[in-house]
Coordinates of C-alpha atoms and ligand atoms in Angstrom, one line a residue:
Chain A
M1 CA 0.1 -0.1 0.1
R2 CA 1.1 3.3 -1.0
A3 CA -1.2 5.9 0.4
A4 CA -3.5 5.9 3.6
T5 CA -6.7 7.3 1.5
T6 CA -6.8 4.0 -0.6
V7 CA -7.1 1.7 2.2
P8 CA -10.3 1.4 3.3
P9 CA -10.6 1.3 7.0
T10 CA -12.0 -2.5 7.0
Q11 CA -8.8 -4.1 5.5
H12 CA -7.3 -3.5 9.0
D13 CA -9.5 -5.9 10.4
S14 CA -7.7 -8.7 8.8
P15 CA -7.0 -11.6 11.7
E16 CA -3.6 -11.0 12.3
T17 CA -4.6 -7.4 13.5
A18 CA -7.6 -7.2 14.7
G19 CA -8.2 -7.3 18.7
A20 CA -4.7 -6.4 19.1
H21 CA -4.7 -3.1 17.2
A22 CA -7.9 -1.1 16.8
P23 CA -9.1 -0.7 13.1
R24 CA -8.7 2.7 11.8
P25 CA -11.5 5.0 12.4
A26 CA -14.0 5.6 9.8
G27 CA -15.9 8.7 9.3
Q28 CA -14.5 12.4 8.5
P29 CA -10.7 12.5 8.9
V30 CA -9.3 15.6 11.2
V31 CA -6.6 16.0 8.3
E32 CA -7.0 14.7 4.9
L33 CA -4.2 15.2 2.3
R34 CA -4.8 14.3 -1.3
Q35 CA -2.1 14.5 -4.1
I36 CA -0.4 17.3 -2.1
R37 CA 2.9 18.5 -4.4
K38 CA 5.3 21.3 -3.4
S39 CA 8.0 22.7 -5.5
F40 CA 10.6 25.0 -4.4
G41 CA 11.7 26.8 -7.8
D42 CA 12.4 23.8 -10.2
L43 CA 12.9 21.2 -7.1
E44 CA 9.6 18.9 -6.3
V45 CA 10.1 18.2 -2.7
L46 CA 6.6 16.7 -2.4
K47 CA 5.3 14.2 -5.4
G48 CA 1.6 13.7 -4.6
I49 CA 1.2 12.9 -0.8
D50 CA -1.8 11.3 0.4
L51 CA -2.6 11.0 4.2
E52 CA -5.5 10.6 6.1
V53 CA -5.5 11.1 10.1
H54 CA -8.3 10.6 12.3
K55 CA -9.7 12.0 15.6
G56 CA -7.6 10.6 18.7
E57 CA -4.6 8.8 16.1
H58 CA -1.3 9.3 16.4
V59 CA 0.8 9.2 13.2
V60 CA 4.4 8.9 13.1
V61 CA 6.0 10.0 9.9
F62 CA 9.7 8.9 9.6
G63 CA 12.4 8.7 6.9
P64 CA 15.8 9.8 5.7
S65 CA 16.5 13.4 5.8
G66 CA 15.5 15.9 2.9
S67 CA 12.7 13.3 2.1
G68 CA 10.2 16.0 2.7
K69 CA 8.7 15.2 6.2
S70 CA 8.9 18.8 7.7
T71 CA 7.3 20.2 4.4
V72 CA 4.3 17.6 4.7
L73 CA 4.0 19.2 8.2
R74 CA 4.2 22.7 7.1
S75 CA 1.9 22.1 4.5
I76 CA -0.9 20.8 6.9
N77 CA -0.9 24.3 8.7
L78 CA 0.3 26.1 5.2
L79 CA 3.3 27.7 6.6
E80 CA 4.5 25.8 3.3
P81 CA 1.3 26.3 1.0
P82 CA 1.1 23.4 -1.5
T83 CA 1.7 23.9 -5.2
S84 CA -1.3 21.7 -5.9
G85 CA -3.5 19.2 -4.1
S86 CA -6.3 19.2 -1.7
L87 CA -5.6 19.9 2.1
K88 CA -8.6 19.5 4.1
V89 CA -8.8 19.8 8.0
A90 CA -12.1 19.1 9.6
G91 CA -13.9 19.0 6.3
V92 CA -12.8 22.1 5.1
E93 CA -10.6 22.8 1.9
Y94 CA -7.6 24.9 2.6
G95 CA -5.4 23.7 -0.8
P96 CA -5.0 24.5 -4.3
G97 CA -7.8 21.5 -4.8
L98 CA -7.6 18.9 -7.2
P99 CA -8.0 19.3 -10.5
G100 CA -11.7 17.9 -10.7
E101 CA -12.8 19.6 -7.6
S102 CA -11.9 23.7 -8.5
G103 CA -14.6 26.2 -7.0
V104 CA -14.8 24.3 -3.8
K105 CA -15.3 27.1 -1.0
K106 CA -12.0 27.6 0.6
G107 CA -11.0 28.3 4.3
K108 CA -8.8 30.9 5.4
P109 CA -5.2 30.3 6.7
L110 CA -6.0 32.1 10.0
D111 CA -8.9 29.9 10.7
L112 CA -6.7 26.6 9.6
R113 CA -3.9 27.4 11.9
R114 CA -6.0 28.3 14.8
S115 CA -7.2 24.4 14.7
V116 CA -3.7 23.1 14.1
G117 CA -1.0 23.2 16.4
M118 CA 2.6 22.9 16.0
V119 CA 5.7 22.0 18.0
F120 CA 9.0 22.9 16.1
Q121 CA 12.3 21.1 16.4
S122 CA 13.9 24.4 17.6
F123 CA 11.1 25.1 20.0
N124 CA 10.9 28.9 18.8
L125 CA 9.6 29.9 22.3
F126 CA 9.7 33.7 22.6
P127 CA 13.1 34.7 24.2
H128 CA 11.9 38.2 25.6
L129 CA 8.9 36.6 27.5
T130 CA 8.7 34.4 30.6
A131 CA 7.6 31.2 30.1
L132 CA 4.1 31.8 31.4
E133 CA 3.9 34.7 29.0
N134 CA 4.9 32.6 26.4
V135 CA 1.6 30.4 26.8
C136 CA -0.5 33.5 27.7
L137 CA 0.3 35.6 24.6
P138 CA -1.5 33.5 22.0
L139 CA -4.1 32.6 24.4
R140 CA -5.1 36.1 24.6
S141 CA -4.5 37.3 21.2
V142 CA -5.6 34.2 19.6
R143 CA -8.6 33.3 21.5
G144 CA -9.2 36.7 23.1
V145 CA -9.3 35.4 26.8
K146 CA -9.3 38.2 29.2
R147 CA -5.8 38.4 31.6
D148 CA -6.5 36.9 34.8
E149 CA -8.1 33.7 33.2
A150 CA -5.4 33.5 30.6
E151 CA -2.9 33.3 33.1
Q152 CA -4.4 31.2 35.1
R153 CA -4.7 28.4 32.3
S154 CA -1.5 29.3 31.2
A155 CA -0.4 28.5 35.0
D156 CA -2.4 25.0 34.6
A157 CA -1.1 24.0 31.2
L158 CA 2.7 24.6 32.8
R159 CA 1.7 22.5 35.7
R160 CA 0.5 19.8 33.5
V161 CA 4.0 19.9 31.6
G162 CA 5.5 19.8 35.3
L163 CA 7.2 23.4 34.8
L164 CA 5.1 25.4 37.0
P165 CA 7.8 26.4 39.2
R166 CA 9.9 27.8 35.9
A167 CA 6.7 30.1 34.9
A168 CA 8.7 33.2 35.7
H169 CA 11.7 32.1 33.9
F170 CA 12.6 33.1 30.3
P171 CA 13.4 30.5 27.7
G172 CA 17.3 31.2 27.9
Q173 CA 17.1 30.3 31.5
L174 CA 15.6 26.6 30.7
S175 CA 16.9 23.4 29.3
G176 CA 16.4 22.6 25.8
G177 CA 13.9 19.8 27.1
Q178 CA 12.1 22.4 29.3
Q179 CA 11.9 24.8 26.6
Q180 CA 10.5 22.1 24.5
R181 CA 7.7 21.4 27.3
V182 CA 6.7 24.9 27.3
A183 CA 6.5 25.1 23.6
I184 CA 4.3 21.9 23.7
A185 CA 2.1 23.7 26.7
R186 CA 2.2 26.9 24.6
A187 CA 0.5 24.6 21.8
L188 CA -1.9 22.7 23.8
T189 CA -3.5 25.4 25.4
L190 CA -5.1 26.8 22.3
D191 CA -6.9 23.3 22.3
P192 CA -5.8 22.5 18.8
E193 CA -7.9 19.7 16.6
V194 CA -4.5 18.2 15.7
L195 CA -1.1 18.8 17.2
L196 CA 2.1 18.7 14.7
F197 CA 5.4 17.6 16.3
D198 CA 8.4 18.3 13.6
E199 CA 11.4 16.2 15.3
P200 CA 10.6 17.7 18.8
T201 CA 13.8 15.8 20.4
S202 CA 16.0 16.1 17.7
A203 CA 17.7 19.4 19.0
L204 CA 18.1 17.9 22.5
D205 CA 21.1 16.4 24.6
P206 CA 20.3 12.9 24.6
E207 CA 19.7 12.8 28.4
L208 CA 16.7 15.6 27.7
V209 CA 14.7 13.4 25.2
G210 CA 13.2 11.2 27.5
E211 CA 11.4 14.1 29.4
V212 CA 10.1 15.4 26.0
L213 CA 8.9 12.2 25.1
S214 CA 7.0 11.2 28.3
T215 CA 5.1 14.7 28.0
M216 CA 4.3 13.7 24.6
R217 CA 2.9 10.5 25.8
E218 CA 1.0 12.4 28.4
V219 CA -0.5 14.5 25.9
A220 CA -1.1 11.3 23.5
E221 CA -3.1 9.8 26.4
L222 CA -5.2 12.9 26.7
G223 CA -6.7 11.7 23.5
M224 CA -5.0 14.6 21.3
T225 CA -4.6 13.8 17.7
M226 CA -1.0 14.0 16.8
V227 CA 1.2 13.9 13.6
I228 CA 5.0 13.4 14.9
V229 CA 8.1 13.7 12.6
T230 CA 10.7 11.6 14.5
H231 CA 13.7 9.8 14.3
E232 CA 13.1 8.2 17.7
L233 CA 11.6 4.8 16.5
G234 CA 11.4 3.2 20.0
F235 CA 8.8 5.7 20.8
A236 CA 7.5 5.5 17.3
R237 CA 6.8 2.1 17.5
E238 CA 5.2 2.4 20.9
I239 CA 3.3 5.6 20.0
G240 CA 2.1 5.3 16.6
D241 CA -1.5 4.1 15.3
L242 CA -0.4 4.6 11.7
N243 CA 3.1 4.8 10.7
V244 CA 4.3 6.8 7.2
F245 CA 7.7 6.0 5.8
M246 CA 8.6 8.7 3.3
E247 CA 11.6 8.9 0.9
D248 CA 12.2 11.2 -1.9
G249 CA 9.1 13.2 -1.6
V250 CA 6.6 10.3 -1.8
V251 CA 4.9 8.0 0.9
V252 CA 6.5 4.7 0.4
E253 CA 4.7 2.6 2.7
T254 CA 2.3 3.0 5.3
G255 CA 1.3 0.7 8.1
P256 CA -0.6 0.1 11.5
R257 CA 0.6 -0.6 14.9
G258 CA 3.4 -3.3 14.7
F259 CA 4.5 -1.9 11.7
F260 CA 7.9 -1.8 12.2
D261 CA 8.3 -5.6 12.7
E262 CA 6.3 -6.3 9.8
C263 CA 6.7 -3.6 7.1
H264 CA 7.3 -5.0 3.7
N265 CA 9.0 -2.6 1.4
P266 CA 12.9 -3.3 1.2
R267 CA 13.7 0.5 1.5
T268 CA 11.4 1.0 4.7
Q269 CA 13.3 -2.4 6.4
K270 CA 16.7 -0.9 5.2
F271 CA 15.9 2.4 7.0
I272 CA 14.3 0.7 10.1
S273 CA 17.5 -1.5 10.5
A274 CA 20.0 1.4 10.1
V275 CA 18.3 3.6 12.6
L276 CA 17.0 1.2 15.2
Chain B
M1 CA 43.8 75.0 35.3
S2 CA 45.5 78.1 36.4
L3 CA 46.0 80.6 33.9
S4 CA 49.4 81.6 34.9
S5 CA 50.8 78.3 33.5
L6 CA 49.8 79.1 30.0
P7 CA 51.5 81.0 27.4
T8 CA 51.3 84.7 27.7
A9 CA 48.5 84.9 24.6
A10 CA 46.6 82.4 26.6
A11 CA 46.3 85.0 29.4
E12 CA 43.5 87.0 27.2
Y13 CA 41.5 83.9 27.3
D14 CA 38.5 84.6 29.5
W15 CA 37.1 81.4 30.8
G16 CA 34.6 83.6 33.2
I17 CA 32.5 84.6 30.2
V18 CA 31.5 81.0 29.8
W19 CA 30.0 81.0 33.4
D20 CA 28.5 84.2 32.6
N21 CA 26.5 83.1 29.8
R22 CA 25.6 79.6 31.2
S23 CA 21.9 80.5 30.8
M24 CA 22.1 81.3 27.1
L25 CA 24.3 78.4 26.2
L26 CA 22.4 76.0 28.1
N27 CA 19.0 77.3 26.4
G28 CA 21.0 76.5 23.1
L29 CA 21.5 72.9 24.4
V30 CA 18.0 72.6 25.3
T31 CA 16.6 73.9 22.1
A32 CA 19.1 71.5 19.9
L33 CA 17.9 68.3 22.3
E34 CA 14.3 69.3 21.8
V35 CA 14.4 69.3 18.2
S36 CA 16.5 66.3 18.1
A37 CA 14.2 64.4 20.4
V38 CA 11.1 65.4 18.3
A39 CA 12.9 64.5 15.2
L40 CA 14.1 61.2 17.0
I41 CA 10.7 60.1 17.7
I42 CA 9.4 61.3 14.1
S43 CA 12.6 59.2 12.3
M44 CA 11.8 56.3 14.5
V45 CA 8.2 55.8 13.0
F46 CA 9.4 56.7 9.6
G47 CA 12.3 54.6 9.7
M48 CA 10.5 51.3 10.9
A49 CA 8.0 52.2 7.9
L50 CA 10.7 52.5 5.6
A51 CA 12.5 49.2 6.8
L52 CA 9.5 47.2 6.5
I53 CA 8.9 48.5 2.9
R54 CA 12.1 47.9 2.1
L55 CA 12.0 44.2 3.1
G56 CA 8.6 44.1 1.3
R57 CA 7.6 43.6 -2.6
A58 CA 9.6 44.8 -5.3
P59 CA 8.5 48.0 -6.7
F60 CA 7.9 49.8 -3.2
S61 CA 11.0 48.2 -2.0
W62 CA 13.3 50.0 -4.6
I63 CA 11.4 53.4 -3.9
A64 CA 12.6 52.9 -0.5
A65 CA 16.3 51.7 -0.8
I66 CA 16.4 54.7 -3.3
Y67 CA 15.0 57.1 -0.7
I68 CA 17.2 55.5 2.2
N69 CA 20.5 55.8 -0.4
V70 CA 20.0 59.3 -1.2
F71 CA 19.0 60.7 2.4
R72 CA 21.6 58.9 4.2
G73 CA 24.3 61.0 1.9
V74 CA 22.7 64.5 2.1
P75 CA 24.6 66.9 4.5
A76 CA 22.1 68.2 7.6
L77 CA 23.1 71.7 6.3
V78 CA 21.7 71.3 2.9
S79 CA 18.8 69.4 4.4
V80 CA 17.5 72.5 6.1
I81 CA 18.3 74.9 3.6
W82 CA 16.1 72.6 1.2
V83 CA 13.2 72.6 3.8
Y84 CA 13.3 76.2 5.3
F85 CA 13.7 77.8 1.7
G86 CA 12.9 75.5 -0.9
L87 CA 10.2 73.1 0.7
A88 CA 8.7 76.0 2.3
L89 CA 8.2 77.7 -1.0
V90 CA 7.0 74.9 -2.9
L91 CA 4.2 73.8 -0.5
D92 CA 3.9 77.9 0.0
I93 CA 4.1 77.3 3.9
S94 CA 6.3 79.0 6.2
F95 CA 8.1 76.8 8.5
S96 CA 9.1 78.1 12.0
V97 CA 12.9 77.7 12.1
F98 CA 12.3 74.9 14.8
Q99 CA 9.9 73.1 12.3
A100 CA 12.3 73.1 9.9
G101 CA 15.3 71.7 12.1
V102 CA 12.9 68.9 12.8
I103 CA 12.0 68.1 9.3
A104 CA 15.4 68.5 7.9
L105 CA 16.7 65.9 10.7
S106 CA 13.8 63.6 10.4
L107 CA 14.5 63.4 6.6
L108 CA 17.7 62.2 7.0
Y109 CA 17.6 60.2 9.9
S110 CA 14.4 57.9 8.9
A111 CA 16.9 56.9 6.5
F112 CA 19.4 56.0 8.9
L113 CA 17.1 54.4 11.1
A114 CA 15.5 52.8 8.4
E115 CA 19.1 50.8 8.1
I116 CA 18.9 50.0 11.6
F117 CA 16.0 48.7 11.9
R118 CA 16.4 46.7 8.6
S119 CA 19.2 44.6 10.1
A120 CA 17.5 44.4 13.3
L121 CA 14.5 43.1 12.1
N122 CA 16.7 40.6 9.8
A123 CA 18.7 39.3 12.7
I124 CA 15.6 37.7 14.3
P125 CA 15.1 34.1 13.3
K126 CA 12.5 33.0 11.0
G127 CA 11.3 30.6 13.5
Q128 CA 9.9 33.3 15.7
K129 CA 7.6 34.6 13.1
E130 CA 6.6 31.1 12.1
A131 CA 5.9 30.1 15.6
G132 CA 3.3 33.2 15.8
L133 CA 1.7 32.1 12.3
A134 CA 1.5 28.4 13.5
L135 CA -0.3 29.8 16.9
G136 CA -2.7 31.6 14.5
M137 CA -1.8 34.8 15.3
K138 CA -2.5 38.0 12.8
P139 CA 0.6 39.3 11.1
V140 CA 0.5 42.5 12.7
R141 CA 0.1 41.1 16.2
I142 CA 3.1 39.0 15.6
F143 CA 4.8 42.1 14.5
F144 CA 3.9 44.1 17.8
S145 CA 4.4 41.5 20.1
I146 CA 6.9 39.2 19.2
T147 CA 9.2 40.9 15.9
L148 CA 9.0 44.7 17.5
P149 CA 10.5 44.0 20.9
Q150 CA 13.3 42.0 20.1
A151 CA 14.3 44.1 17.2
T152 CA 13.9 47.2 19.6
K153 CA 16.6 45.2 22.1
I154 CA 18.7 44.9 18.9
A155 CA 18.6 48.3 17.4
L156 CA 18.8 50.4 20.7
P157 CA 22.5 51.2 21.1
N158 CA 22.7 52.1 17.0
V159 CA 19.4 54.2 17.7
G160 CA 21.3 55.8 20.8
N161 CA 24.4 56.7 18.3
M162 CA 22.1 58.1 15.8
F163 CA 20.6 60.7 18.6
I164 CA 24.1 61.9 19.4
G165 CA 24.5 62.1 15.6
M166 CA 21.4 64.5 15.6
V167 CA 22.2 66.4 18.5
K168 CA 25.6 67.3 16.8
D169 CA 23.8 67.9 13.5
T170 CA 21.7 70.7 14.6
S171 CA 24.9 72.9 14.9
T172 CA 24.6 73.3 10.8
F173 CA 21.1 74.9 11.7
T174 CA 22.5 78.1 13.1
V175 CA 22.6 78.6 9.1
I176 CA 18.5 79.3 9.5
G177 CA 19.1 81.2 12.3
L178 CA 18.0 78.5 15.0
L179 CA 19.2 79.4 18.5
E180 CA 20.9 76.5 19.2
V181 CA 24.5 75.9 20.8
V182 CA 26.6 77.2 17.7
R183 CA 24.2 80.1 17.3
V184 CA 24.4 81.0 20.7
T185 CA 28.2 80.6 20.5
Q186 CA 28.4 82.8 17.5
N187 CA 26.2 85.5 18.8
L188 CA 28.6 85.7 22.3
V189 CA 31.5 85.6 20.0
A190 CA 30.5 88.6 18.1
E191 CA 30.0 90.7 21.6
T192 CA 33.2 89.2 23.4
F193 CA 36.0 88.5 20.7
Q194 CA 36.5 84.9 22.4
P195 CA 36.0 82.3 19.7
F196 CA 38.5 80.0 21.4
V197 CA 37.0 79.8 24.9
L198 CA 33.1 79.9 23.6
Y199 CA 33.8 77.4 20.9
T200 CA 35.6 74.9 23.2
A201 CA 32.7 75.4 25.7
A202 CA 30.3 74.4 23.2
A203 CA 32.2 71.5 22.1
A204 CA 32.1 70.5 26.1
L205 CA 28.5 70.9 26.0
Y206 CA 28.1 68.0 23.0
V207 CA 30.7 66.0 24.5
F208 CA 28.8 66.1 27.8
V209 CA 25.1 65.2 26.2
A210 CA 27.1 62.2 24.3
F211 CA 28.1 61.0 27.6
V212 CA 24.6 61.2 29.1
L213 CA 22.9 59.8 26.1
D214 CA 25.1 57.1 25.9
F215 CA 24.4 56.3 29.3
L216 CA 20.9 56.6 29.3
F217 CA 20.6 54.4 26.1
R218 CA 22.7 51.6 27.8
L219 CA 20.5 51.8 30.5
A220 CA 17.3 51.6 28.4
E221 CA 18.8 48.7 26.8
R222 CA 19.5 47.2 29.9
T223 CA 16.3 47.5 31.3
L224 CA 15.2 45.1 28.1
D225 CA 17.7 42.4 29.0
T226 CA 16.4 38.7 29.9
P227 CA 16.4 37.8 33.0
P228 CA 15.8 41.2 34.3
N229 CA 19.6 42.4 35.0
G230 CA 20.1 45.4 37.4
A231 CA 17.9 47.3 39.8
L232 CA 15.9 49.4 37.4
S233 CA 15.3 46.7 35.2
R234 CA 14.2 44.4 38.1
G235 CA 12.2 47.4 39.6
L236 CA 10.4 47.7 36.3
R237 CA 9.2 44.2 35.8
G238 CA 9.0 43.4 39.4
R239 CA 5.3 43.5 39.5
K240 CA 4.9 41.2 36.6
Q241 CA 7.2 38.8 38.2
R242 CA 5.2 38.9 41.4
R243 CA 1.8 38.2 39.6
I244 CA 3.6 35.1 38.1
Q245 CA 5.0 34.1 41.5
A246 CA 1.5 34.3 42.9
L247 CA 0.2 32.0 40.5
I248 CA 3.0 29.7 40.9
D249 CA 2.5 29.7 44.8
A250 CA -1.6 29.1 44.3
Q251 CA -1.1 25.8 42.3
P252 CA -0.3 22.5 43.7
S253 CA 3.4 22.0 42.8
V254 CA 2.8 18.1 42.0
R255 CA 2.1 16.9 38.9
P256 CA -1.2 15.1 39.0
S257 CA -0.9 13.2 35.9
T258 CA 2.3 11.6 37.4
A259 CA 1.2 11.0 40.8
T260 CA -1.1 8.1 39.6
Ligands
LIG1 N1 12.3 27.0 2.0 C1 12.7 26.1 1.3 N2 13.3 26.3 -0.4 C2 14.1 25.7 -0.7 N3 14.2 24.3 -0.6 C3 13.6 23.7 0.4 C4 13.1 24.7 1.6 N4 12.4 24.0 2.6 C5 12.9 22.7 1.9 N5 13.7 22.5 1.1 C6 14.2 21.2 0.4 O1 13.3 20.4 0.5 C7 13.5 19.1 0.5 C8 12.6 18.6 2.0 O2 13.0 19.2 3.2 P1 12.5 18.8 4.4 O3 10.9 18.7 4.3 O4 13.1 19.4 5.4 O5 12.8 17.4 4.6 P2 12.9 16.7 6.0 O6 12.3 17.1 7.0 O7 12.5 15.4 5.7 O8 14.4 16.6 6.5 C9 14.9 19.4 1.1 O9 16.0 18.9 -0.2 C10 15.1 20.6 1.2 O10 16.5 21.0 0.8
LIG2 MG1 12.8 18.2 8.8

């Protein structure tokens, strides 16, 4: 199989996956990419990506560096608008659309970004604001929450990631792991439909990876819909309801839980054995 | 300094006239500072606008680039003559010498500040704006809450240098009769025939102002340090920090999700 959309949900109900693994949910996906293409000048970096993300699902995207993983995530919130193809979030079209479907009413990028959260590899906290203010700023300016309530909710969010005692610290006073946990709190507080993670632990010293992964695990347990680009295949194996292997701008292979032991494509197998 | 130790010609130097005319000289200095301060505020607004246009779309960015490159090169003396005698004629308005001085400085220093702001804006990592966009913030809000505060901190020392330059440039406005330091000095020289003493005093005033301004801008820069650095910075932001501390203290510090 090459694309998530071409696989009917029932196919996962085959005897070897039923029971142990939940079938892929039916119904309207939270995120739906169809034939997404993206070029930078002459260089085509996404060559027709199909992907469906359902409510509560944890999708792992992995593959060699330069294969287009970040670009896929960044096209989901239109930080990189696709050159062509359809991008639907909660049923609303935000992309250029498919050839036969022109004339579909398009949503505004601002509305899209208000329902999609993102956690960056380099955290991207605002260095001139305290941890609390980092969480508070979007809550006030995007959701229009009043100051007292926004501060209260920001404090709650920091407590959830275990960083309330650091609320008055500035990003420069926090470790990388702590900064990333604040970034997760900042994204979570806006209550997104889906949370995108672009290699959230790649910029961290090895001893700080664990704390960020365990925060992500807790977010997953809350039922958050997540798309995670990561090289932490151990974590991916544990959390991925749907696993997507990318190479050279195409989805090579996708699979459900257990994928890391059952993948068929030799390129996927080669990559996994090289990383694990 | 004792006068007897100087060469005989120096015995004619009458340093007392500086003190006798201190109020005139200081009034001149205040005028120079007023013109410069008003022009600084105008130049910061226009300079930021120019910087944003310069960083923006093609036909407009060229126009901004041309303006910047022309006006950075124009001497203040020429600028004020254009404004006071030329622009006034073209627009059929008569400017006061104060207004003409402010406009002349603003024309030049908008260009200088545009370049300072442009490099400050460029120094902010792309990820900052992207984070704001990804959070669903509007571009205007991103600019005022994320980009501008960080750019201000970067630009501040250079803005201070520009302000010192503006104060010195007001000395050329003697040509339109603005009663700034040099004009006052010229008037006193005409009365007392003590050019060396009076111009040295004038120079001392400029140097003194440069020292003070440098100190003030350093202080302002430090108030923007993160974490707060120094008593002033901590004092200014103390209330905010105490609010946050109250929130920390009000909440149970254990993580409920890990307790189970
Ligand atoms: N803004 C850009 N301009 C030009 N090329 C880009 C840009 N962003 C990414 N690319 C190129 O697109 C390809 C895919 O990049 P990316 O999505 O970052 O890969 P990955 O995240 O899998 O490492 C790479 O070849 C990269 O050089
Ligand atoms: Mg990447």
